[in-house]
Every structure is written in C-alpha cells, then in structure tokens.
Coordinates of C-alpha atoms in Angstrom, one line a residue:
M1 CA 159.0 -6.0 -72.0
L2 CA 162.5 -4.5 -72.0
P3 CA 164.9 -5.7 -69.4
T4 CA 165.8 -3.6 -66.4
L5 CA 169.1 -2.7 -64.9
A6 CA 168.4 -5.3 -62.2
D7 CA 167.8 -7.9 -64.9
V8 CA 171.1 -7.1 -66.6
L9 CA 173.1 -7.3 -63.4
Q10 CA 172.0 -11.0 -63.2
L11 CA 173.5 -11.9 -66.6
E12 CA 176.6 -14.1 -66.5
A13 CA 178.6 -11.8 -68.8
V14 CA 178.0 -8.9 -66.4
R15 CA 178.5 -10.9 -63.2
R16 CA 182.0 -12.0 -64.4
G17 CA 183.1 -8.4 -64.0
Q18 CA 181.9 -8.3 -60.3
P19 CA 179.6 -5.3 -60.7
H20 CA 178.8 -3.0 -57.8
V21 CA 176.2 -0.2 -57.7
V22 CA 177.8 3.0 -56.4
A23 CA 175.0 5.5 -57.3
G24 CA 171.3 5.4 -58.0
K25 CA 170.5 2.2 -56.2
D26 CA 166.8 3.1 -56.2
R27 CA 166.7 3.3 -60.0
L28 CA 167.6 -0.3 -60.9
G29 CA 164.1 -0.7 -62.3
N30 CA 165.0 1.6 -65.3
R31 CA 164.5 -0.3 -68.5
I32 CA 167.2 -0.7 -71.1
R33 CA 166.5 -0.2 -74.8
W34 CA 170.0 -0.7 -76.1
V35 CA 173.7 -0.9 -75.0
H36 CA 176.3 1.6 -76.2
V37 CA 180.1 1.5 -75.7
A38 CA 181.5 5.1 -75.6
E39 CA 185.0 6.4 -74.7
V40 CA 184.3 10.0 -75.5
T41 CA 182.7 12.6 -73.2
D42 CA 180.5 14.4 -75.8
I43 CA 178.4 11.3 -76.5
A44 CA 175.0 12.5 -75.3
H45 CA 173.9 14.2 -78.5
L46 CA 174.2 10.8 -80.3
L47 CA 171.9 9.0 -77.8
H48 CA 168.1 8.8 -77.8
G49 CA 167.3 7.6 -74.3
G50 CA 167.0 4.2 -72.7
E51 CA 170.7 3.3 -73.4
L52 CA 173.1 1.6 -71.0
V53 CA 176.4 3.2 -71.6
L54 CA 179.7 1.2 -71.0
T55 CA 183.0 2.9 -70.7
T56 CA 186.5 2.4 -69.3
G57 CA 186.6 6.0 -68.3
I58 CA 189.9 6.7 -70.0
A59 CA 188.5 9.8 -71.7
L60 CA 186.7 11.3 -68.7
P61 CA 188.0 14.7 -67.6
D62 CA 189.8 15.5 -64.4
E63 CA 187.8 18.7 -63.5
P64 CA 184.9 18.1 -61.2
G65 CA 182.8 20.6 -63.1
S66 CA 183.3 18.7 -66.4
L67 CA 182.4 15.4 -64.7
R68 CA 179.2 17.0 -63.4
D69 CA 178.4 18.2 -66.9
Y70 CA 179.1 14.8 -68.4
I71 CA 176.7 13.1 -66.0
G72 CA 174.1 15.9 -66.4
E73 CA 174.1 15.5 -70.2
L74 CA 173.6 11.7 -70.0
A75 CA 170.7 12.1 -67.6
E76 CA 169.1 14.8 -69.7
V77 CA 168.9 12.5 -72.8
G78 CA 167.4 9.7 -70.7
V79 CA 170.3 7.3 -70.4
T80 CA 169.3 4.3 -68.3
G81 CA 172.6 3.7 -66.5
L82 CA 176.3 4.1 -66.7
M83 CA 178.8 1.2 -66.2
I84 CA 182.5 2.0 -65.7
E85 CA 185.4 -0.4 -65.6
L86 CA 187.9 0.2 -62.7
G87 CA 191.6 -0.2 -63.3
R88 CA 192.3 1.8 -66.4
R89 CA 191.3 5.4 -65.6
Y90 CA 190.2 4.9 -62.0
A91 CA 192.0 2.4 -59.8
Q92 CA 189.6 1.6 -57.0
E93 CA 186.8 4.2 -56.9
L94 CA 185.2 6.9 -58.9
P95 CA 185.6 10.7 -58.3
P96 CA 183.3 12.1 -55.6
A97 CA 182.1 14.8 -58.0
L98 CA 180.9 12.1 -60.5
L99 CA 179.1 10.1 -57.8
A100 CA 177.4 13.2 -56.3
A101 CA 176.2 14.3 -59.8
A102 CA 174.8 10.9 -60.5
E103 CA 172.9 10.8 -57.2
E104 CA 171.6 14.3 -57.9
H105 CA 170.3 13.4 -61.4
G106 CA 169.1 9.9 -60.4
L107 CA 171.4 8.2 -62.9
P108 CA 172.5 4.7 -61.8
V109 CA 176.3 4.1 -61.9
I110 CA 177.8 0.7 -61.7
V111 CA 181.6 -0.1 -61.4
F112 CA 183.3 -3.4 -62.4
A113 CA 186.0 -4.6 -60.0
H114 CA 187.4 -7.0 -62.6
E115 CA 187.9 -6.4 -66.3
P116 CA 184.7 -7.1 -68.1
V117 CA 184.3 -8.1 -71.8
F118 CA 182.2 -5.4 -73.2
V119 CA 181.4 -7.3 -76.3
D120 CA 180.0 -10.2 -74.2
I121 CA 177.9 -7.8 -72.2
T122 CA 176.6 -6.1 -75.3
E123 CA 175.7 -9.4 -77.0
S124 CA 174.0 -10.7 -73.8
V125 CA 171.9 -7.6 -73.2
H126 CA 170.9 -7.3 -76.9
A127 CA 170.0 -11.0 -77.0
R128 CA 167.8 -10.5 -74.0
I129 CA 166.1 -7.4 -75.5
L130 CA 165.5 -9.2 -78.8
Q131 CA 164.2 -12.3 -76.9
D132 CA 161.8 -10.2 -74.9
Q133 CA 160.6 -8.3 -78.0
F134 CA 160.1 -11.6 -79.8
A135 CA 158.1 -12.9 -76.8
E136 CA 155.9 -9.7 -76.9
L137 CA 155.4 -10.1 -80.6
R138 CA 154.4 -13.8 -80.2
A139 CA 152.1 -12.9 -77.3
S140 CA 150.5 -10.2 -79.4
E141 CA 150.0 -12.7 -82.2
Q142 CA 148.4 -15.2 -79.8
L143 CA 146.1 -12.5 -78.5
H144 CA 145.1 -11.6 -82.1
E145 CA 144.3 -15.3 -82.8
V146 CA 142.3 -15.6 -79.6
F147 CA 140.1 -12.6 -80.2
T148 CA 139.8 -13.2 -83.9
Q149 CA 138.4 -16.6 -83.1
L150 CA 136.0 -15.1 -80.6
S151 CA 134.8 -12.6 -83.2
V152 CA 134.3 -15.4 -85.8
E153 CA 132.3 -17.5 -83.3
G154 CA 130.1 -14.6 -82.3
A155 CA 131.1 -14.9 -78.7
S156 CA 128.9 -13.2 -76.1
T157 CA 130.1 -10.1 -74.2
D158 CA 130.4 -12.3 -71.0
E159 CA 132.6 -14.7 -72.9
V160 CA 134.9 -12.0 -74.1
V161 CA 135.3 -10.4 -70.7
R162 CA 135.9 -13.8 -69.2
R163 CA 138.7 -14.4 -71.6
V164 CA 140.2 -11.0 -70.8
A165 CA 140.3 -11.8 -67.1
E166 CA 141.7 -15.3 -67.8
L167 CA 144.5 -14.0 -70.0
A168 CA 145.3 -11.0 -67.8
G169 CA 145.2 -12.9 -64.5
H170 CA 143.2 -10.0 -63.1
P171 CA 139.6 -9.0 -62.7
A172 CA 138.0 -7.5 -65.8
V173 CA 134.9 -5.3 -66.1
L174 CA 132.9 -3.9 -69.0
E175 CA 130.7 -0.9 -68.2
N176 CA 128.5 1.5 -70.2
L177 CA 128.9 5.3 -70.4
S178 CA 126.7 5.6 -67.3
H179 CA 129.2 3.5 -65.4
Q180 CA 126.8 0.5 -65.0
V181 CA 128.5 -2.9 -65.2
L182 CA 127.5 -4.8 -68.4
A183 CA 129.8 -7.8 -67.7
A184 CA 132.4 -8.7 -65.1
D185 CA 134.7 -11.5 -64.2
A186 CA 136.1 -11.3 -60.7
G187 CA 139.1 -13.5 -61.6
G188 CA 138.8 -15.6 -58.4
L189 CA 138.0 -12.6 -56.1
D190 CA 134.8 -11.9 -54.4
P191 CA 132.4 -10.5 -57.0
A192 CA 130.4 -8.5 -54.4
E193 CA 133.6 -6.9 -53.2
L194 CA 134.8 -6.2 -56.7
L195 CA 131.5 -4.4 -57.7
S196 CA 130.9 -2.7 -54.4
A197 CA 130.1 1.0 -55.0
W198 CA 131.2 0.5 -58.6
E199 CA 129.6 3.6 -60.1
N200 CA 131.2 6.0 -57.6
R201 CA 134.7 4.3 -58.0
S202 CA 134.4 4.3 -61.7
R203 CA 133.5 8.0 -62.0
S204 CA 136.6 9.0 -60.2
V205 CA 138.8 7.3 -62.9
R206 CA 139.0 9.7 -65.8
P207 CA 142.1 8.9 -68.0
D208 CA 143.1 11.6 -70.6
R209 CA 143.8 9.0 -73.3
R210 CA 141.8 6.4 -75.0
T211 CA 143.8 3.7 -73.3
A212 CA 145.6 4.6 -70.1
Y213 CA 146.7 3.3 -66.7
D214 CA 145.3 5.1 -63.6
E215 CA 148.0 4.7 -61.0
A216 CA 145.7 5.8 -58.1
S217 CA 143.1 3.1 -58.7
G218 CA 145.4 0.5 -60.4
W219 CA 143.0 0.4 -63.3
L220 CA 144.0 -0.1 -66.9
V221 CA 141.1 1.5 -68.9
T222 CA 140.3 1.6 -72.6
T223 CA 137.3 3.1 -74.4
V224 CA 135.0 0.7 -76.3
G225 CA 133.4 1.9 -79.5
A226 CA 133.7 2.3 -83.3
R227 CA 132.9 4.7 -86.1
G228 CA 133.0 7.6 -83.7
E229 CA 130.3 6.1 -81.4
D230 CA 131.8 5.1 -78.0
W231 CA 129.5 3.2 -75.8
G232 CA 131.5 1.8 -72.9
R233 CA 134.8 1.2 -71.1
L234 CA 136.8 -2.0 -70.6
I235 CA 138.8 -2.2 -67.4
I236 CA 141.4 -4.5 -66.1
L237 CA 142.1 -4.1 -62.3
C238 CA 145.9 -4.5 -62.2
E239 CA 148.1 -4.8 -59.1
A240 CA 150.9 -2.8 -60.7
E241 CA 151.7 -0.9 -63.9
P242 CA 150.5 -3.0 -66.8
S243 CA 152.9 -4.7 -69.2
P244 CA 152.8 -3.9 -73.0
R245 CA 151.1 -7.3 -73.4
E246 CA 148.2 -6.3 -71.1
T247 CA 147.8 -3.1 -73.0
V248 CA 147.6 -5.1 -76.3
L249 CA 145.2 -7.5 -74.6
I250 CA 142.7 -4.8 -73.5
E251 CA 142.8 -2.9 -76.8
R252 CA 142.3 -6.1 -78.8
A253 CA 139.4 -7.2 -76.5
A254 CA 137.8 -3.7 -76.9
T255 CA 138.0 -4.1 -80.7
T256 CA 136.3 -7.5 -80.5
L257 CA 133.5 -6.0 -78.3
A258 CA 133.0 -3.1 -80.6
L259 CA 133.0 -5.3 -83.7
G260 CA 130.5 -7.6 -82.1
R261 CA 128.2 -4.8 -81.5
L262 CA 128.5 -3.4 -85.0
L263 CA 127.7 -6.9 -86.5
D264 CA 124.8 -7.5 -84.1
R265 CA 122.9 -4.2 -84.4
Q266 CA 119.6 -5.9 -84.8
A267 CA 120.1 -8.4 -82.0
E268 CA 119.9 -7.8 -78.3
S269 CA 122.0 -5.0 -76.9
V270 CA 124.9 -5.5 -74.6
E271 CA 122.8 -4.2 -71.8
R272 CA 120.1 -6.8 -72.6
Q273 CA 122.7 -9.5 -72.6
A274 CA 124.0 -8.4 -69.2
H275 CA 120.4 -8.3 -67.7
G276 CA 119.5 -11.7 -69.3
T277 CA 122.6 -13.4 -68.0
I278 CA 121.7 -12.4 -64.4
I279 CA 118.1 -13.6 -64.8
A280 CA 119.2 -16.9 -66.5
R281 CA 121.8 -17.6 -63.8
L282 CA 119.2 -17.0 -61.0
L283 CA 116.8 -19.4 -62.7
A284 CA 119.5 -22.0 -63.0
H285 CA 120.7 -21.6 -59.4
S286 CA 124.2 -20.7 -60.8
Y287 CA 125.0 -18.2 -58.0
S288 CA 126.5 -19.9 -55.0
D289 CA 125.8 -16.7 -53.0
P290 CA 122.7 -14.6 -53.8
Q291 CA 124.7 -11.5 -52.8
E292 CA 126.8 -11.9 -56.0
A293 CA 123.6 -11.6 -58.0
A294 CA 122.7 -8.6 -55.9
A295 CA 126.1 -7.0 -56.5
R296 CA 126.0 -7.5 -60.3
A297 CA 122.4 -6.2 -60.5
R298 CA 123.3 -3.2 -58.4
A299 CA 126.3 -2.4 -60.6
L300 CA 123.7 -2.3 -63.5
G301 CA 121.6 0.2 -61.6
V302 CA 119.0 -2.3 -60.3
P303 CA 119.0 -2.8 -56.5
L304 CA 117.7 -6.2 -55.4
S305 CA 118.5 -6.4 -51.7
G306 CA 115.8 -5.3 -49.3
R307 CA 113.2 -5.0 -52.1
R308 CA 110.0 -6.7 -53.2
L309 CA 110.8 -8.8 -56.3
L310 CA 108.7 -10.6 -58.9
G311 CA 109.2 -12.3 -62.2
V312 CA 107.5 -11.2 -65.4
V313 CA 107.5 -13.1 -68.7
L314 CA 106.5 -11.9 -72.2
R315 CA 105.7 -14.5 -74.8
P316 CA 104.9 -13.8 -78.5
R317 CA 101.5 -14.8 -79.7
G318 CA 102.8 -15.6 -83.2
P319 CA 106.0 -16.3 -85.1
G320 CA 106.4 -12.8 -86.5
V321 CA 107.4 -11.1 -83.2
A322 CA 111.1 -9.9 -83.0
L323 CA 112.1 -10.7 -79.4
P324 CA 115.1 -8.4 -79.3
A325 CA 112.9 -5.4 -80.3
L326 CA 110.3 -6.5 -77.8
A327 CA 112.9 -6.6 -75.0
E328 CA 114.1 -3.1 -75.8
T329 CA 110.5 -1.9 -75.8
V330 CA 109.9 -3.5 -72.4
S331 CA 113.1 -1.9 -71.1
A332 CA 112.1 1.5 -72.3
A333 CA 108.6 1.1 -70.8
C334 CA 110.2 0.2 -67.4
K335 CA 112.4 3.3 -67.5
E336 CA 109.6 5.6 -68.5
A337 CA 107.5 4.2 -65.6
R338 CA 110.5 4.6 -63.3
L339 CA 110.4 1.0 -62.5
A340 CA 113.7 -0.7 -61.6
A341 CA 114.0 -3.9 -63.5
L342 CA 116.4 -6.3 -65.3
V343 CA 115.1 -7.1 -68.8
G344 CA 116.7 -9.7 -71.0
L345 CA 116.1 -12.5 -73.5
L346 CA 115.8 -16.1 -72.2
E347 CA 116.7 -19.2 -74.3
E348 CA 117.1 -16.9 -77.4
G349 CA 116.8 -18.9 -80.6
G350 CA 115.1 -21.8 -79.0
P351 CA 111.4 -22.8 -79.0
G352 CA 110.9 -21.4 -75.5
A353 CA 112.4 -18.0 -76.3
R354 CA 110.8 -15.2 -74.3
V355 CA 111.5 -11.9 -72.6
G356 CA 112.2 -12.2 -68.9
V357 CA 111.8 -9.2 -66.5
L358 CA 112.9 -9.2 -62.9
V359 CA 111.0 -6.3 -61.3
S360 CA 112.4 -4.6 -58.1
L361 CA 110.0 -2.6 -56.1
P362 CA 110.4 -0.5 -52.9
A363 CA 108.5 -1.8 -49.9
R364 CA 105.5 0.5 -50.2
A365 CA 105.1 0.5 -54.0
D366 CA 101.7 -0.4 -55.5
T367 CA 102.6 -3.6 -57.5
E368 CA 99.5 -3.7 -59.7
T369 CA 99.6 -0.1 -60.6
A370 CA 103.3 -0.3 -61.6
L371 CA 102.9 -3.4 -63.7
H372 CA 99.8 -2.2 -65.5
D373 CA 101.6 1.0 -66.3
V374 CA 104.4 -0.9 -68.0
A375 CA 101.9 -3.3 -69.7
A376 CA 100.0 -0.3 -71.1
R377 CA 103.1 1.2 -72.5
V378 CA 104.2 -2.1 -74.1
R379 CA 100.7 -2.6 -75.6
K380 CA 100.8 0.9 -77.1
Q381 CA 104.1 0.0 -78.9
C382 CA 103.5 -3.6 -79.8
G383 CA 99.7 -4.0 -79.9
G384 CA 98.5 -7.5 -78.9
D385 CA 101.5 -9.4 -80.4
A386 CA 102.8 -10.5 -77.0
V387 CA 101.4 -11.8 -73.7
M388 CA 102.6 -10.3 -70.5
A389 CA 102.4 -12.5 -67.3
A390 CA 103.5 -11.9 -63.8
G391 CA 104.3 -14.2 -60.9
S392 CA 103.8 -13.7 -57.2
V393 CA 105.8 -11.1 -55.2
V394 CA 108.7 -12.5 -53.2
E395 CA 110.9 -11.0 -50.5
S396 CA 114.3 -12.5 -51.2
I397 CA 116.6 -13.2 -54.2
R398 CA 116.5 -16.9 -53.3
D399 CA 112.7 -17.0 -54.1
V400 CA 112.9 -15.2 -57.4
R401 CA 113.0 -18.5 -59.3
R402 CA 109.6 -19.5 -57.8
S403 CA 108.1 -16.2 -59.0
F404 CA 109.5 -16.7 -62.5
L405 CA 108.2 -20.3 -62.8
E406 CA 104.7 -19.1 -61.9
A407 CA 105.0 -16.3 -64.5
E408 CA 106.2 -18.9 -67.1
Q409 CA 103.2 -21.1 -66.5
V410 CA 100.8 -18.2 -66.7
A411 CA 102.4 -16.9 -69.9
A412 CA 102.4 -20.4 -71.5
V413 CA 98.6 -20.7 -71.0
A414 CA 97.7 -17.1 -71.8
S415 CA 99.6 -17.2 -75.1
R416 CA 97.3 -19.9 -76.3
S417 CA 94.1 -18.3 -75.1
S418 CA 91.9 -15.8 -76.9
G419 CA 92.0 -13.3 -74.0
D420 CA 93.2 -9.8 -74.5
R421 CA 94.3 -8.7 -71.0
L422 CA 97.2 -6.2 -70.6
L423 CA 98.6 -8.4 -67.8
Y424 CA 97.9 -11.9 -66.7
R425 CA 98.2 -13.4 -63.2
L426 CA 97.5 -17.0 -62.2
P427 CA 93.9 -16.2 -61.0
D428 CA 93.1 -14.7 -64.4
L429 CA 93.5 -18.1 -66.1
R430 CA 90.7 -19.8 -64.2
L431 CA 90.2 -23.4 -65.4
R432 CA 93.0 -23.2 -68.0
G433 CA 95.4 -22.2 -65.3
L434 CA 94.3 -25.1 -63.0
L435 CA 94.7 -27.6 -65.8
H436 CA 98.1 -26.3 -66.8
L437 CA 99.3 -26.8 -63.2
L438 CA 97.9 -30.3 -63.2
R439 CA 99.2 -31.3 -66.7
D440 CA 101.8 -33.8 -65.3
D441 CA 99.2 -35.6 -63.2
T442 CA 98.6 -39.1 -64.7
R443 CA 95.0 -38.9 -63.5
L444 CA 94.4 -35.9 -65.7
Q445 CA 96.2 -37.6 -68.7
T446 CA 94.1 -40.7 -68.2
F447 CA 90.9 -38.5 -68.2
V448 CA 92.0 -36.9 -71.5
E449 CA 92.5 -40.3 -73.1
R450 CA 89.2 -41.7 -71.8
E451 CA 87.3 -38.7 -73.2
L452 CA 89.1 -38.0 -76.4
G453 CA 91.2 -41.1 -77.2
P454 CA 88.9 -42.6 -79.8
L455 CA 88.5 -39.3 -81.7
L456 CA 92.3 -38.6 -81.6
S457 CA 92.9 -42.1 -83.0
Y458 CA 90.3 -41.6 -85.7
D459 CA 91.9 -38.4 -86.9
A460 CA 95.4 -40.0 -86.8
Q461 CA 94.4 -42.9 -88.9
R462 CA 92.3 -41.0 -91.5
G463 CA 94.0 -37.6 -91.5
S464 CA 90.7 -35.9 -90.6
D465 CA 90.2 -32.9 -88.3
L466 CA 87.3 -33.9 -86.2
T467 CA 89.0 -32.9 -83.0
R468 CA 89.4 -29.4 -84.3
V469 CA 85.8 -29.3 -85.3
L470 CA 84.7 -30.4 -81.8
E471 CA 86.9 -27.7 -80.3
L472 CA 85.4 -24.9 -82.5
Y473 CA 81.9 -26.1 -81.6
L474 CA 82.4 -26.1 -77.9
E475 CA 84.4 -22.8 -77.9
S476 CA 81.5 -21.1 -79.7
G477 CA 79.1 -22.0 -77.0
R478 CA 77.6 -24.9 -79.1
N479 CA 76.5 -22.3 -81.7
K480 CA 76.6 -24.5 -84.8
A481 CA 76.3 -21.6 -87.3
V482 CA 79.2 -19.6 -85.8
A483 CA 81.3 -22.8 -85.5
A484 CA 80.6 -23.7 -89.1
Q485 CA 81.7 -20.3 -90.2
Q486 CA 84.9 -20.5 -88.2
A487 CA 85.7 -23.9 -89.7
H488 CA 85.0 -22.5 -93.2
L489 CA 82.5 -25.3 -93.8
S490 CA 78.9 -25.2 -95.0
R491 CA 76.3 -25.9 -92.4
P492 CA 75.3 -29.3 -93.8
A493 CA 79.0 -30.4 -94.0
F494 CA 79.6 -29.2 -90.4
Y495 CA 76.5 -30.9 -89.1
E496 CA 77.6 -34.2 -90.7
R497 CA 81.0 -33.9 -88.9
L498 CA 79.3 -33.4 -85.6
R499 CA 77.2 -36.6 -86.1
R500 CA 80.4 -38.5 -87.0
I501 CA 82.0 -37.2 -83.8
E502 CA 79.0 -38.5 -81.8
R503 CA 79.4 -41.9 -83.3
V504 CA 83.1 -42.1 -82.7
L505 CA 82.8 -41.0 -79.1
S506 CA 79.5 -42.6 -78.4
A507 CA 78.5 -39.2 -76.9
D508 CA 75.5 -36.9 -77.2
L509 CA 76.6 -33.4 -78.1
D510 CA 73.3 -31.9 -77.1
D511 CA 73.9 -33.1 -73.5
V512 CA 75.3 -30.3 -71.4
E513 CA 77.3 -32.5 -69.1
S514 CA 78.9 -34.4 -71.9
C515 CA 79.9 -31.2 -73.6
V516 CA 81.4 -29.8 -70.4
S517 CA 83.4 -32.9 -69.9
L518 CA 84.7 -32.9 -73.5
H519 CA 85.6 -29.2 -73.3
V520 CA 87.6 -29.8 -70.1
A521 CA 89.4 -32.7 -71.8
L522 CA 90.3 -30.5 -74.8
L523 CA 91.7 -27.8 -72.5
A524 CA 93.7 -30.4 -70.6
L525 CA 94.9 -31.9 -73.9
D526 CA 96.2 -28.5 -74.9
S527 CA 98.2 -28.2 -71.6
V528 CA 99.6 -31.7 -72.0
R529 CA 100.7 -31.1 -75.6
W530 CA 102.4 -27.9 -74.6
E531 CA 104.4 -29.8 -72.0
R532 CA 105.6 -32.3 -74.6
S533 CA 106.5 -29.5 -77.1

C-alpha cells in the first residue's frame, strides 16, 4: 500500500526540515505515488496525480489570482500535497491567497522551517514506496502459493473460507445466488451474530463491479464463478476500506473456489458440502453452542429453532450407487415436497458413506405424510437402489444426534434385509431391529457361538459354505426345493449338505424349535458381523 502524507511526515529526512502543516490538515491520509521537485508554476500538465510536489517557491507569482490558479491546477490533476521551503521566497509564512486556495481545494500544504535536503526526502519517500510495493508483491506471491496448494490438495469449501478469514483477520462468508450461506468463518466473533438476518443484509449490498467494497456495510465482495456461470459471492467483513492485499486475497480465493467446482462437477455440490458439514458437526458434538448450528442452518434457508426435528439416513443397497447423485435427488425431492431439510454426505469415501438428512418440521406438520412423500419421489428417481430410514422426532437441536443414531441403526439393518419399504422406522425391523440393538451384548454373542460355532469353524477349516446353505434353507421357510434353486444346487446335492449340517451341529432340521433358534442365531450373527465391519 502506498504511504500517506502522515507516513512521510514521520520520515527522518522530512523531520529534519521541521515540517508544519498549514493547510489541508484533514487530508493527511492522501497517498503518495511519487515525489516531484518543481520550481516552475506551469508544472500541472506534466503530472499524473498522486505526486508530492517539493518547491522552494522562488518561481511562484506575487499576484493572488495567479497563486490561486497555481493551487487550483495542482488540485485538479490530483496532486497529493505541496511542500514549500521557507527562507528563500517566503521568509516566515505563505501568502494568505495561497493558503485560502489550498483550503478551498482540499490540497494539503506543508512548510519547512529549516532548509530541507530535497534529494534526501525524494530518496526516502521513493524507497518507502518501493519497499511497500515489494511487500505487496511478496504478499501477493504468498497468497498465490497458499491458494495454489489448496487447489492441488482439493481443499473443501469450508477449508478455503477458513483460510480467507485467517489471512484477512476478518470474518469471511461464502453465499449462493439466493444469499444462503454455504460456508462461513466468524474469525473469533459470535457466529450467530455474524449470520443473524443474513439474507436481508446481503440483499442490500449490490456492488456495481465484480469485486468491490461497500462502504455502508463494510463488506468487500467478489463474485464467484467461471466460464460465464456465476454461482455465489465471497465476502470479507472489513472494519475499514480494504487494502490491495485483501483485494488480491478475496479474488484469489474466489478463483480457487470456482476452480474447485469446475474440477468437482460430478461430486457433491457446494450446497451439499455446507449441509453435510452442519450435520456432521452436530453428530460429533462440535458446536459448543447449539445456537451456532441454528444460525448456520438458518443462513442456508433451513430453520431449526422451535421446530420438530428428525434424522433420516439413506444407505445404498449395492456398490453401484453414486452417493453424490443420490444426495442431489433427495435434496430435490425435499424441495418439491416443500420440506425444509439439510441434505449432505456423511463419511464420504469411507465404508460407512451415506446420505444424511436433517428434517425440520413445523409444529403441526404430519411427519409420516411428509416423509413418505419424499421417499416416494426418491424411489421414483432411484428405484430400490437405496434404503431410507428415519429416527424419532425430537424437539431440540441437542437431541438431533439421538434421532440420527436411531436412523443409522435402522438403515444398517434394512440395507441387508430383503424388504422393499419406501421408508423404514425402528418398529418395521421387528426381530432384526431388536437383535441389531443388542449386538454388543455378550450374552447374544455367546448365544451365536453356542448355536453356530461348530458350523462356522467347519466352514473356516474346509472352505465350505454350509452356513450359507443353512441360511437359504431357513429364509425359504424350510422349503428345500426353493432353497436348492437359490443355492444353484441340485436337490440331491442340497439334501446332502443339510444332512452334513445336522451332523456338525448335532441338530434336527425338521424340528421347528431348533430351526427357530438357528434362524435367530443367523440374524444375530449378521448384526454382530456388521458391527465389526
């Protein structure tokens, strides 16, 4: 940033001349682009604005009118200030006409009581200008390195916005074209206060350039987008007019965000990331104050305070389901059903990846009707490739995690069942649900080992599949013909395997009670194995 007149007055080379401001004291914040020594009156046409003019005054005219013209011409071309040495042309003070004209035009005038060395002043100011410009260049290079690294690493939207706030020392917010907050870092301030009535505040800020500072709000705003497709705005909430470095910072960050979106077209959208972050932080108890989560969700257009909330989880039935596409489908279904909800991916890329939905309902809404409406729309788009499970309704943000945990358990069991419901709740799972809830109980695990241990050991030692044969037999209702067909075995071969199972387990597969006990053990084994995976 260029030095101001006030900065120059503190330089040793200037202070040696004992400077005194005699006009334009309120304009010492004017910035100096260059220093020019001039002993002629018709100098204005050679200047470009931003210069600090030094003179002894020996060539200045005597006529008051000519002095006023001289000052007017300097002010018109944008001169930053005028420094005049006393002692040669003017002994102790400047002519009143010159001072009056300077005050009228807002041109700062400074006199030197002692003879200054103009060359020292020129060198000192130019060195300061070059030093500041080099610092800006170095800062710009550092910002380029930071955001290039973020781009290479595929940093999330939240990470980019966090770095913007960190580097700027001010809060930073990324919003979409509907003025809903996609990511925000309060920079140490209260997030709820930062995001309060965000949409209304944001709509009132309408800069006329792609990057601009709005003085009324104190916002530095830049548009985010590429290839003619703008999709949001990045905002730094400054306390004063931003520096050139902050302008470079916000524009470089906007480029990183736009590039990330172009490179990640097939992955989750920025909106899904924002939704998923809130849900994940709620599940991890990362919000010290639930009102921060409420403020962030409200800024995304989803109210949570004073509403009935419940967690919904969607799990794929097979490996071919694209979770980002499923999340977008669920989001569209919620919007079509006019259901306020946060929809995002949880543990993306991991074995437990799934779509999480935090549903927000008004007090009198029919929960089942609303959820089945969304489930029907998702089924229409995705078929039966995903299982949708819901937890219990809760009344506060603090209890959302409990609802999600229930939905997680229901989805885990339902995704391994052969059922085809639009929506699963805990009562729908019946025995499977109960066994899933008890899967960590050592008594249940002991029961499984007692019933199936010999058969599991037999398969492990010989590489056979007798446990799977037993499962098919019991799931088919002990219909040997159907089970043999599902096992892709001839009936004699299937019958021989059943006899071998009876010998290994010392059990009678024609006995109803024995079969019930073995079937329960198999269901419990499935739940225990899911927990270990």
